[in-house]
Short mmCIF file of C-alpha atoms and ligand atoms in Angstrom, two decimals:
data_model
loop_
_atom_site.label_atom_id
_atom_site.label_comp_id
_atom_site.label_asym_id
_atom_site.label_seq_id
_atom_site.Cartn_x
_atom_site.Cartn_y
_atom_site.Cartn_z
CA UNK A 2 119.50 99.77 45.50
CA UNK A 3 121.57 102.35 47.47
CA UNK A 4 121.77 102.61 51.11
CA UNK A 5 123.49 106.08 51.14
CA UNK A 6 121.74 109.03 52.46
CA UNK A 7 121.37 111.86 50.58
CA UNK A 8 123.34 115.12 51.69
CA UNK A 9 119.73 116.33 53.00
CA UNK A 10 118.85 113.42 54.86
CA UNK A 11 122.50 113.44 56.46
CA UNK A 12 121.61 117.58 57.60
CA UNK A 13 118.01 117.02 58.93
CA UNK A 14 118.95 113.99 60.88
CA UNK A 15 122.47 115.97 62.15
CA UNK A 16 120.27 118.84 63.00
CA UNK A 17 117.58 116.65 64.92
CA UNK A 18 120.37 115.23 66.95
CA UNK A 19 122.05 118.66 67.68
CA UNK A 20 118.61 120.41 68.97
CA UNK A 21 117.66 117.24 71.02
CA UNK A 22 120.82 116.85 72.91
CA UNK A 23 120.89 120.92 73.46
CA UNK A 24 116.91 121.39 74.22
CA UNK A 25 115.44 117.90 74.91
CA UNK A 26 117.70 115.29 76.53
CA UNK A 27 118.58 117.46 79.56
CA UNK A 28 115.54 117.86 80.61
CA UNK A 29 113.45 114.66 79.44
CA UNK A 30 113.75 112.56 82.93
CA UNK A 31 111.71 116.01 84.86
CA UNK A 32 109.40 116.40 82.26
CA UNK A 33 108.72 112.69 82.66
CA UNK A 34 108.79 112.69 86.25
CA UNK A 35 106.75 116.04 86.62
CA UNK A 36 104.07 115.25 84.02
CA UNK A 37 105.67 118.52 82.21
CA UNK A 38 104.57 119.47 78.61
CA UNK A 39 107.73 121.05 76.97
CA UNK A 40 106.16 123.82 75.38
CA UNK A 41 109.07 125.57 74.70
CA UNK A 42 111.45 123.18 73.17
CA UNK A 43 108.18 121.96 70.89
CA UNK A 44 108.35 125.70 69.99
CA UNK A 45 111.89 125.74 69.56
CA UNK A 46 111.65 122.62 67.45
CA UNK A 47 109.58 124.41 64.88
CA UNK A 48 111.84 127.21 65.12
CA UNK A 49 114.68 125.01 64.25
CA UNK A 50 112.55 123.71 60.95
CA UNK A 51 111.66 120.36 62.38
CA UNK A 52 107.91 120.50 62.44
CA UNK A 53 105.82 119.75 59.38
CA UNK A 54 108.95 118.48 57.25
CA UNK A 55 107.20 116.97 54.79
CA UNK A 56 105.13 119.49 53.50
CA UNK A 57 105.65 121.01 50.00
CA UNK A 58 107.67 123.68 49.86
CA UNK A 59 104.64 125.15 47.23
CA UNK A 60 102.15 124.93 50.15
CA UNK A 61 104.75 126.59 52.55
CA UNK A 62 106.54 124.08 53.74
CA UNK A 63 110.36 122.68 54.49
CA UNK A 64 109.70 119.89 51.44
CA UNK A 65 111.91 117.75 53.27
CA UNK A 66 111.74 113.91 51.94
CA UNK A 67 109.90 111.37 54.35
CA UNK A 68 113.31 109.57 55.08
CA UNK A 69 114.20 113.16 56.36
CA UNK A 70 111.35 113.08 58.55
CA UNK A 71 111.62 109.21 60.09
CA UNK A 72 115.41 109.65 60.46
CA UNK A 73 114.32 113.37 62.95
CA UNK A 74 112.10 111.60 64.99
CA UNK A 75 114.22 108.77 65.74
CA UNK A 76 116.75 111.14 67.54
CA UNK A 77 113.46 113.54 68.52
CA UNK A 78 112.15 110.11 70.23
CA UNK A 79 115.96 109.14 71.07
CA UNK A 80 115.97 111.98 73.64
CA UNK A 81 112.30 111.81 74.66
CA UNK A 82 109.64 110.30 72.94
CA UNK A 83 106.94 112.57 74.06
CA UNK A 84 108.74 115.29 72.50
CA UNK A 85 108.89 113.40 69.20
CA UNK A 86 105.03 111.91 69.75
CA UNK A 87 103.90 115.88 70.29
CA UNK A 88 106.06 116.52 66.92
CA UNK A 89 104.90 114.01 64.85
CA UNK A 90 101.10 114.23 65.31
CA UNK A 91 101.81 118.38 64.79
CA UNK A 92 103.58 116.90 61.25
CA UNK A 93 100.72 114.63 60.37
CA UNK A 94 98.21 117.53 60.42
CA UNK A 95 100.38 119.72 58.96
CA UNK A 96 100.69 117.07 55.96
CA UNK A 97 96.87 115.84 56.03
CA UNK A 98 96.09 120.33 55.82
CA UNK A 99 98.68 120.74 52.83
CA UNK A 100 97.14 117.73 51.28
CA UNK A 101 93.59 118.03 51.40
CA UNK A 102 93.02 121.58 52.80
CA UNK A 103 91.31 124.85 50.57
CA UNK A 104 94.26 127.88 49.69
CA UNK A 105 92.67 129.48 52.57
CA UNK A 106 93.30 126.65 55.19
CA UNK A 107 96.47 126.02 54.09
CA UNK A 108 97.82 129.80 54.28
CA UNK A 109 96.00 129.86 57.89
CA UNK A 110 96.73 126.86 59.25
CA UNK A 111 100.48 125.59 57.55
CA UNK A 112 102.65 129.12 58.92
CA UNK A 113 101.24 128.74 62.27
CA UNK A 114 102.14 124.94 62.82
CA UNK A 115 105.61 124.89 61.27
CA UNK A 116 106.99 128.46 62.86
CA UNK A 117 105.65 127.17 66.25
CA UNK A 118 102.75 129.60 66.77
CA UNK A 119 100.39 127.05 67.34
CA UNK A 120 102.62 125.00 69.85
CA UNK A 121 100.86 121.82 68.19
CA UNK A 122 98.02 120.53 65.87
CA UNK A 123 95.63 117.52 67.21
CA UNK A 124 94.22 114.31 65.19
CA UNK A 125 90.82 113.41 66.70
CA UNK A 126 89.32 110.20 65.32
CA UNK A 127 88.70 108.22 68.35
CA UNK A 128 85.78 108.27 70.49
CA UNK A 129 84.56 105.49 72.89
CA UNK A 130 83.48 102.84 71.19
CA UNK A 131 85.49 103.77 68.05
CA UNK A 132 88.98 102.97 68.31
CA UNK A 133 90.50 100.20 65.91
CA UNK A 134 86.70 100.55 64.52
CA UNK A 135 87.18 104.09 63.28
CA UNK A 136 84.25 103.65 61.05
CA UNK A 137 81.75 103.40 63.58
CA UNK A 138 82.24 106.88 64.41
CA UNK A 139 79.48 109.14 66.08
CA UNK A 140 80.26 112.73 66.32
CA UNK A 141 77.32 114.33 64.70
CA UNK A 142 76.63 117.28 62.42
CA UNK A 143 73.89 119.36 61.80
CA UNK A 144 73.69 122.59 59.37
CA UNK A 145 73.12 125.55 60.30
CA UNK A 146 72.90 128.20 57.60
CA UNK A 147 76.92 129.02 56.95
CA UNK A 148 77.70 127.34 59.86
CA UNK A 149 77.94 123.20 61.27
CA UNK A 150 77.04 122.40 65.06
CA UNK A 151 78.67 119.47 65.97
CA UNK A 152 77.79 116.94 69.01
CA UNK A 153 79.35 114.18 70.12
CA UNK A 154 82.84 113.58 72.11
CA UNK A 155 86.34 112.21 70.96
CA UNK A 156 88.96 111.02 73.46
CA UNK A 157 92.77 110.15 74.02
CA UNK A 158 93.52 112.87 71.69
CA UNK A 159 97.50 113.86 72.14
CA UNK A 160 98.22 117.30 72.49
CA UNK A 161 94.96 118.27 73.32
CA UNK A 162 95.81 121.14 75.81
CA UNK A 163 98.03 122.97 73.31
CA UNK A 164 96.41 122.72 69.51
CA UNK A 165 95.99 126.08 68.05
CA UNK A 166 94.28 123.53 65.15
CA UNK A 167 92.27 120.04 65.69
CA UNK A 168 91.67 117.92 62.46
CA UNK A 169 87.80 116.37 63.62
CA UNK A 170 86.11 113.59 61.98
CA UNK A 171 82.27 113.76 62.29
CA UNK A 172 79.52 111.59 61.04
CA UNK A 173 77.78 113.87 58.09
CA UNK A 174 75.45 110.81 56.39
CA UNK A 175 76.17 110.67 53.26
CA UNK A 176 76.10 107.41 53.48
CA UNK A 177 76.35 103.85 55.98
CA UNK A 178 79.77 103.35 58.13
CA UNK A 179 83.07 104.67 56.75
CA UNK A 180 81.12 106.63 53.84
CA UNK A 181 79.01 108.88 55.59
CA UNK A 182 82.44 110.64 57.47
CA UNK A 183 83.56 114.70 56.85
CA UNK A 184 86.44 116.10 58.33
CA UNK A 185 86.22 119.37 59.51
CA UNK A 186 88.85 122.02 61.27
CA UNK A 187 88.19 123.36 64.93
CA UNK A 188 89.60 125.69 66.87
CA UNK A 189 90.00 125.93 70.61
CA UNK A 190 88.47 128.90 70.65
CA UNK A 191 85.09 128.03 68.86
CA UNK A 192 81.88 128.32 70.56
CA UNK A 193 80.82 125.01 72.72
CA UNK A 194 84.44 123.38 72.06
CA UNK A 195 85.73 121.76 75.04
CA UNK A 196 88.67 120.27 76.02
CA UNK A 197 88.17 117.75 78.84
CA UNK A 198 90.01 115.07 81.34
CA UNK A 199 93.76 114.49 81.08
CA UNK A 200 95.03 111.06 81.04
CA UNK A 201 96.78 109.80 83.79
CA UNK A 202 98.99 107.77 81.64
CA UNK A 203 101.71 104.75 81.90
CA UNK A 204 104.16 106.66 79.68
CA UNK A 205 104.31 109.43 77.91
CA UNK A 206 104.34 111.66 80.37
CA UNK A 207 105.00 114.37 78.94
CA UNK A 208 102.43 114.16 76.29
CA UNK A 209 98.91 115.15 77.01
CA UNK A 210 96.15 113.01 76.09
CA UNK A 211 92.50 114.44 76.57
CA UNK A 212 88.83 113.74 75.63
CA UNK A 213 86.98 116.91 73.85
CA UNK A 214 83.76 117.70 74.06
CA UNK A 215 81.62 119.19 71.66
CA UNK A 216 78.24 120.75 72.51
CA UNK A 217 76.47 122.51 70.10
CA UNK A 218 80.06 123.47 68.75
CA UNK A 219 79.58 126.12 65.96
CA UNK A 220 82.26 126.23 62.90
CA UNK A 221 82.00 127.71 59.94
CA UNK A 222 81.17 125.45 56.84
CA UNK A 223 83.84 127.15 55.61
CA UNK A 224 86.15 124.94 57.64
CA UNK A 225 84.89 121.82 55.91
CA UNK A 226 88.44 120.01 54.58
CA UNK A 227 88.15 117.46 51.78
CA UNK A 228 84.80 116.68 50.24
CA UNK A 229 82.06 115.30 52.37
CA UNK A 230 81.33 112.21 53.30
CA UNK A 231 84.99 111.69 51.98
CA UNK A 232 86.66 111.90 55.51
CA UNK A 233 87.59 108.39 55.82
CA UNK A 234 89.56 108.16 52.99
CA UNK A 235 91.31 111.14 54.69
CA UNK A 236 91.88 109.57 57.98
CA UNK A 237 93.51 106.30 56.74
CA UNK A 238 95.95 108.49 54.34
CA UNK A 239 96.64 110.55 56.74
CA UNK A 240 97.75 107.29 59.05
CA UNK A 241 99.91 105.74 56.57
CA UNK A 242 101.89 108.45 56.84
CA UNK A 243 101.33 108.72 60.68
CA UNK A 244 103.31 104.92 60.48
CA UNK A 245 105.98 105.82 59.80
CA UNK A 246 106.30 108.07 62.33
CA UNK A 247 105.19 106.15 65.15
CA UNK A 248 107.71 103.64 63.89
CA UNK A 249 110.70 105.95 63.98
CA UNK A 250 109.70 106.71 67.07
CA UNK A 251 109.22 102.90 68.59
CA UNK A 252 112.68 102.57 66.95
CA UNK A 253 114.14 106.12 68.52
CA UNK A 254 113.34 104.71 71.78
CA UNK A 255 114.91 101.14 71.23
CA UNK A 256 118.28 102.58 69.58
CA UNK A 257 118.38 104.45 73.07
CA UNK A 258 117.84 101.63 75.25
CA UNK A 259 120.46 99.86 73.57
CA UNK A 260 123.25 102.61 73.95
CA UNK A 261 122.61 103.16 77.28
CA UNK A 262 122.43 99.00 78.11
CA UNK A 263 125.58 99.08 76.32
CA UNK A 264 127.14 102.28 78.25
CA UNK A 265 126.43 100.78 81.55
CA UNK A 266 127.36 96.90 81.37
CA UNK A 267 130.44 98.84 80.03
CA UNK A 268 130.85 101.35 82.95
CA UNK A 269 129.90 98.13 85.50
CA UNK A 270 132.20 95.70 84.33
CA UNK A 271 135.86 94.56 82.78
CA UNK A 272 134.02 92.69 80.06
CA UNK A 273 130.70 91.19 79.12
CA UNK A 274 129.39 87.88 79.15
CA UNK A 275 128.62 85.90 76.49
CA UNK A 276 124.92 86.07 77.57
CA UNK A 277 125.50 89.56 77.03
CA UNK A 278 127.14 90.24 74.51
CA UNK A 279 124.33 87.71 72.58
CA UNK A 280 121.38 90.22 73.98
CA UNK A 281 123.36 93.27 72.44
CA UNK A 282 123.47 91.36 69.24
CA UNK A 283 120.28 89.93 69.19
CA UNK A 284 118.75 93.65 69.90
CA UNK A 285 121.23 95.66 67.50
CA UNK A 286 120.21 93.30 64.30
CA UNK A 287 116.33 93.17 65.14
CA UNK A 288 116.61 97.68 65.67
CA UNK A 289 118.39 97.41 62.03
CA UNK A 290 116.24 95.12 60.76
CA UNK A 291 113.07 97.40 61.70
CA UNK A 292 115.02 100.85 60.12
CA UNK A 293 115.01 99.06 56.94
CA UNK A 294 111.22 98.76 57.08
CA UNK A 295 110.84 101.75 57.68
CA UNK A 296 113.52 103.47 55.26
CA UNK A 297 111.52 101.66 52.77
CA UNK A 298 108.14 102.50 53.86
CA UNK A 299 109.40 105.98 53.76
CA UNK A 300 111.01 105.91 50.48
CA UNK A 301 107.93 104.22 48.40
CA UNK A 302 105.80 107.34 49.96
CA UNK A 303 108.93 109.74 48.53
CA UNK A 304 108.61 108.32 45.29
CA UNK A 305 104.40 108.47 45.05
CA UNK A 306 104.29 104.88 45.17
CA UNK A 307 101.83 102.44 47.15
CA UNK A 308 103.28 102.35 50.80
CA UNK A 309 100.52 101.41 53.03
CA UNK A 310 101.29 98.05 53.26
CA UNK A 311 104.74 98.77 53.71
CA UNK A 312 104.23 101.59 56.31
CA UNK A 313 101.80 98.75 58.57
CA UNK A 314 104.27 96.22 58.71
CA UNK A 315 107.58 98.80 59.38
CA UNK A 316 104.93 100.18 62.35
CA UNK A 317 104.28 96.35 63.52
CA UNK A 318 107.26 95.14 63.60
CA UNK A 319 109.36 98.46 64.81
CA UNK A 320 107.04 98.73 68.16
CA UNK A 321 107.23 95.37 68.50
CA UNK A 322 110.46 94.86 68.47
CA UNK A 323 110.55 98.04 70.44
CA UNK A 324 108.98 96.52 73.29
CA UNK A 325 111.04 93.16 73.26
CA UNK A 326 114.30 95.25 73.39
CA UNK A 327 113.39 97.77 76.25
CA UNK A 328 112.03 94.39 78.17
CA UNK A 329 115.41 93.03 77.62
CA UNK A 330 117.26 96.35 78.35
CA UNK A 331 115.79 96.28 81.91
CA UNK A 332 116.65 92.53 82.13
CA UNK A 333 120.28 93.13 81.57
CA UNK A 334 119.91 96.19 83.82
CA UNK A 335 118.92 94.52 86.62
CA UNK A 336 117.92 97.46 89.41
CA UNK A 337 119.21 100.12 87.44
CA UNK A 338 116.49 99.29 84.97
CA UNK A 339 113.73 99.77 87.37
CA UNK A 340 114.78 102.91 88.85
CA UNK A 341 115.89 106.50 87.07
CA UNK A 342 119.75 105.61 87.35
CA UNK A 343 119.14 105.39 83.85
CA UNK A 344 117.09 106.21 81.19
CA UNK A 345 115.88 102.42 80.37
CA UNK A 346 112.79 102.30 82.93
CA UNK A 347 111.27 105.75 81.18
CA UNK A 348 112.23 104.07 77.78
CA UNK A 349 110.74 100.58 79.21
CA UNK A 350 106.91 102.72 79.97
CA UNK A 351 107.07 105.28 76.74
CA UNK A 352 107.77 101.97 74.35
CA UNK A 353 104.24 100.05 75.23
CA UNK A 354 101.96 103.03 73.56
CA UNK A 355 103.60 102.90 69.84
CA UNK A 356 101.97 99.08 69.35
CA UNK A 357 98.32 101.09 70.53
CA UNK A 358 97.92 104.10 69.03
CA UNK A 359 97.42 105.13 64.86
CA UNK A 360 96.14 101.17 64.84
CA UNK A 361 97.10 98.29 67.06
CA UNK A 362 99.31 95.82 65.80
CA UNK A 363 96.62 93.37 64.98
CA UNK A 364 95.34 96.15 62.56
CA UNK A 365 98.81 96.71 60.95
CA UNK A 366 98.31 93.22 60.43
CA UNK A 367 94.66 93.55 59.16
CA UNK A 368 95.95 95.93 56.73
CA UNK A 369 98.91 93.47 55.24
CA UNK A 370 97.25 90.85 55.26
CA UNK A 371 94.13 92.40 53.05
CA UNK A 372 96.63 93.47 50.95
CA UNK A 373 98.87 90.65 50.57
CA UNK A 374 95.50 88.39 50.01
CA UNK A 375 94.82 90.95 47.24
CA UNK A 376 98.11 90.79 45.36
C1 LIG B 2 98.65 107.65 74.53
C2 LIG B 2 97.61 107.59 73.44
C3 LIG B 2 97.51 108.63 72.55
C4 LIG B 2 96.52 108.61 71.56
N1 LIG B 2 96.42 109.68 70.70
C5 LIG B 2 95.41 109.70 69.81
C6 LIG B 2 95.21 110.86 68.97
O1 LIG B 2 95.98 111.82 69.01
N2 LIG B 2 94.15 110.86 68.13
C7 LIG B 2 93.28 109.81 68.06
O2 LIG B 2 92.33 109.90 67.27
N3 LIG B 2 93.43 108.72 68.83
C8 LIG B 2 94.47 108.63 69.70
N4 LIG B 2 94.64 107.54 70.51
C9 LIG B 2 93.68 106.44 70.43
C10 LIG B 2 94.25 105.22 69.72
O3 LIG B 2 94.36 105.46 68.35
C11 LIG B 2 93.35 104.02 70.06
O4 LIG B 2 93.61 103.70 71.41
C12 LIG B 2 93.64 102.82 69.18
O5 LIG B 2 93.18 103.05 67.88
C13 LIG B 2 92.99 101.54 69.71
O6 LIG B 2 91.65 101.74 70.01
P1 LIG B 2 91.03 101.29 71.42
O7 LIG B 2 91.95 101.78 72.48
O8 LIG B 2 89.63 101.73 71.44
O9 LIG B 2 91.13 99.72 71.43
P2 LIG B 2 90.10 98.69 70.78
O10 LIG B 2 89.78 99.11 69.40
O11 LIG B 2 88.97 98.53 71.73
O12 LIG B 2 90.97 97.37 70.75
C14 LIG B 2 91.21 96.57 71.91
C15 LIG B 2 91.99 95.34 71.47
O13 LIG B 2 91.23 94.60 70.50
C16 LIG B 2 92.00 94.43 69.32
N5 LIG B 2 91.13 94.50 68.14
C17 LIG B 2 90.19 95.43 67.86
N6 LIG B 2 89.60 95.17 66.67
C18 LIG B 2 90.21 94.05 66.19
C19 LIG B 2 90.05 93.27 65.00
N7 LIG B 2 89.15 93.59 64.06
N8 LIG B 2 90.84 92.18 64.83
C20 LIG B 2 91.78 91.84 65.76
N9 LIG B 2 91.95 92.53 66.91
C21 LIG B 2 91.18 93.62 67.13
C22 LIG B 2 92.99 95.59 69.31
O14 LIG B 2 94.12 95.29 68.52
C23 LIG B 2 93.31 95.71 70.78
O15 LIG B 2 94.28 94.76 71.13
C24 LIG B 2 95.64 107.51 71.46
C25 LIG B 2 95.77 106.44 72.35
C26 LIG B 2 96.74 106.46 73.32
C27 LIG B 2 96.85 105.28 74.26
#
């Protein structure tokens, strides 16, 4: 057991800190308040190496370890969380492409995400009536010679407006439910591809979330990733992974409502009450508490080892937890949690998505407790 960070984990969370406070926390409250996708510091954050961390370096990536990654979108998500939301998705495909994509895809595809060409990368799975029940999926596929036409629609799909790549799962038949699923790549570009309404959304502001629409949308079979009617498989690896991320970023968000809770019943008064001071502690040990989950979530997936249990209940319990200690923030806040005198209110609305979205908490628990009942 050692809790000591390697020398690389100490630079890549050193250098997510630096480029959020220079490019992201300035500007975070009028992004939010505008409904304004930062484009540019998402592009900057690639430039700065910060986007797709995790991918081998043989596959053209930073090869960066997965603690790396958690510990860079807890300050990404620190500063603004729909900076580090737009960042981690853009990571997740880059992963899922380096993982299961052909040479080809992955010398198209990996350079573009991770230099910031392609300002993001998208991950649409859901669809209505297909949430939590991924499986039940209903995009269709038809061939076409060399090429697929795909129907159906998918929906609150973040980043939407600015993917230069989506990763699409599509019902192919090869079989009933979760067996009959092939993931394919689409560009916005590509014949009857649309990309539809924008979500008016709680938090997150600075995010976009859209449906897509695909009507009689041609791609080449060429753009088939992983082997069909294999896509599932692809999906739920690809969101144990995903977790972690959403984790660090639940936890991002409720190491900064702490600081500035702390900050201001500082800057307010000559000393805090013992009410107080037993929030602060309750909050502090319950945010350490959830970075050990995830530390460890992260490390089992460095080392090749079984993590999916691991990663559901580190996502669980972080936005949980998350939740409870922005709730509590603007409790001890009083007015200046409701209002943009500080950040806690924006903190307070970006917190409630991370228990949705890349499975609800009931499925985190779905997943432990299949696999506990296994063991
Ligand atoms: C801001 C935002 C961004 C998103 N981005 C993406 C994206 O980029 N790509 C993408 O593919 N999707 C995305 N999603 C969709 C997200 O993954 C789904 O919202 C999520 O999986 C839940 O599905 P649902 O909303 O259909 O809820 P439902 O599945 O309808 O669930 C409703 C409620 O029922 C509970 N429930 C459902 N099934 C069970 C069960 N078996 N046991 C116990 N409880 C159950 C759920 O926990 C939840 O509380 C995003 C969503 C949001 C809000």
């Amino acid at each position: 057991m050692n809790f000591q960070l390697t020398q690389e984990q100490q630079d890549i969370q050193q250098r997510a800190a630096n480029f959020a406070a220079e490019y992201v926390a300035p500007y975070a409250a009028e992004w939010d308040r505008d409904e304004t996708f930062p484009a540019d510091a998402i592009k900057a954050c690639a430039e700065h190496g910060l986007t797709g961390l995790t991918v081998p370096k043989e596959k053209g990536g930073h090869g960066a370890s997965s603690i790396s990654y958690a510990l860079a979108i807890m300050e990404l998500a620190k500063a603004c969380s729909s900076t580090a939301v737009t960042v981690a998705v853009s990571s997740m495909v880059a992963e899922t492409i380096s993982h299961y994509g052909t040479q080809e895809q992955i010398d198209k595809y990996i350079p573009k995400i991770l230099s910031g060409e392609y300002i993001a990368g998208s991950f649409a799975l859901s669809e209505p009536g297909a949430g939590s029940d991924a499986g039940a999926l209903n995009t269709k596929v038809q061939f076409e010679g060399d090429d697929v036409i795909i129907n159906g629609e998918k929906c609150w799909i973040s980043s939407g407006t600015h993917a230069g790549v989506f990763v699409v799962w599509t019902r192919t038949g090869e079989g009933e439910g979760t067996r009959g699923i092939t993931t394919y790549l689409v560009e916005p570009e590509d014949e009857g591809f649309h990309i539809g309404r924008k979500e008016d959304k709680m938090g997150l502001r600075a995010s976009t979330t859209v449906s897509l629409q695909f009507e009689d949308c041609r791609v080449p079979q060429s753009r088939k990733m992983g082997e069909s009617g294999r896509g599932f498989r692809i999906a739920m690896t690809a969101l144990d992974g995903g977790r972690i991320g959403v984790a660090s970023q639940a936890l991002g968000i409720a190491m900064r409502a702490i600081e500035e809770t702390h900050t201001y019943l500082k800057r307010t008064q000559d000393t805090l009450n013992g009410e107080q001071r037993q929030w602060l502690a309750e909050m502090t040990s319950k945010a350490s508490a959830a970075k050990l989950l995830i530390l460890r979530a992260a490390w089992l997936k460095d080392q090749k080892r079984p993590f999916s249990e691991k990663a559901a209940m580190a996502k669980a319990y972080s936005t949980e937890i998350a939740n409870e200690i922005c709730q509590r923030a603007v409790a001890l806040l009083g007015e200046a949690g409701c209002n943009e005198e500080t950040a806690v209110e924006r903190l307070f609305r970006d917190c409630k998505v991370t228990t949705i979205y890349e499975g609800t908490s009931e499925v985190q628990r779905i997943v432990i407790s299949r696999s506990i009942l296994r063991d």
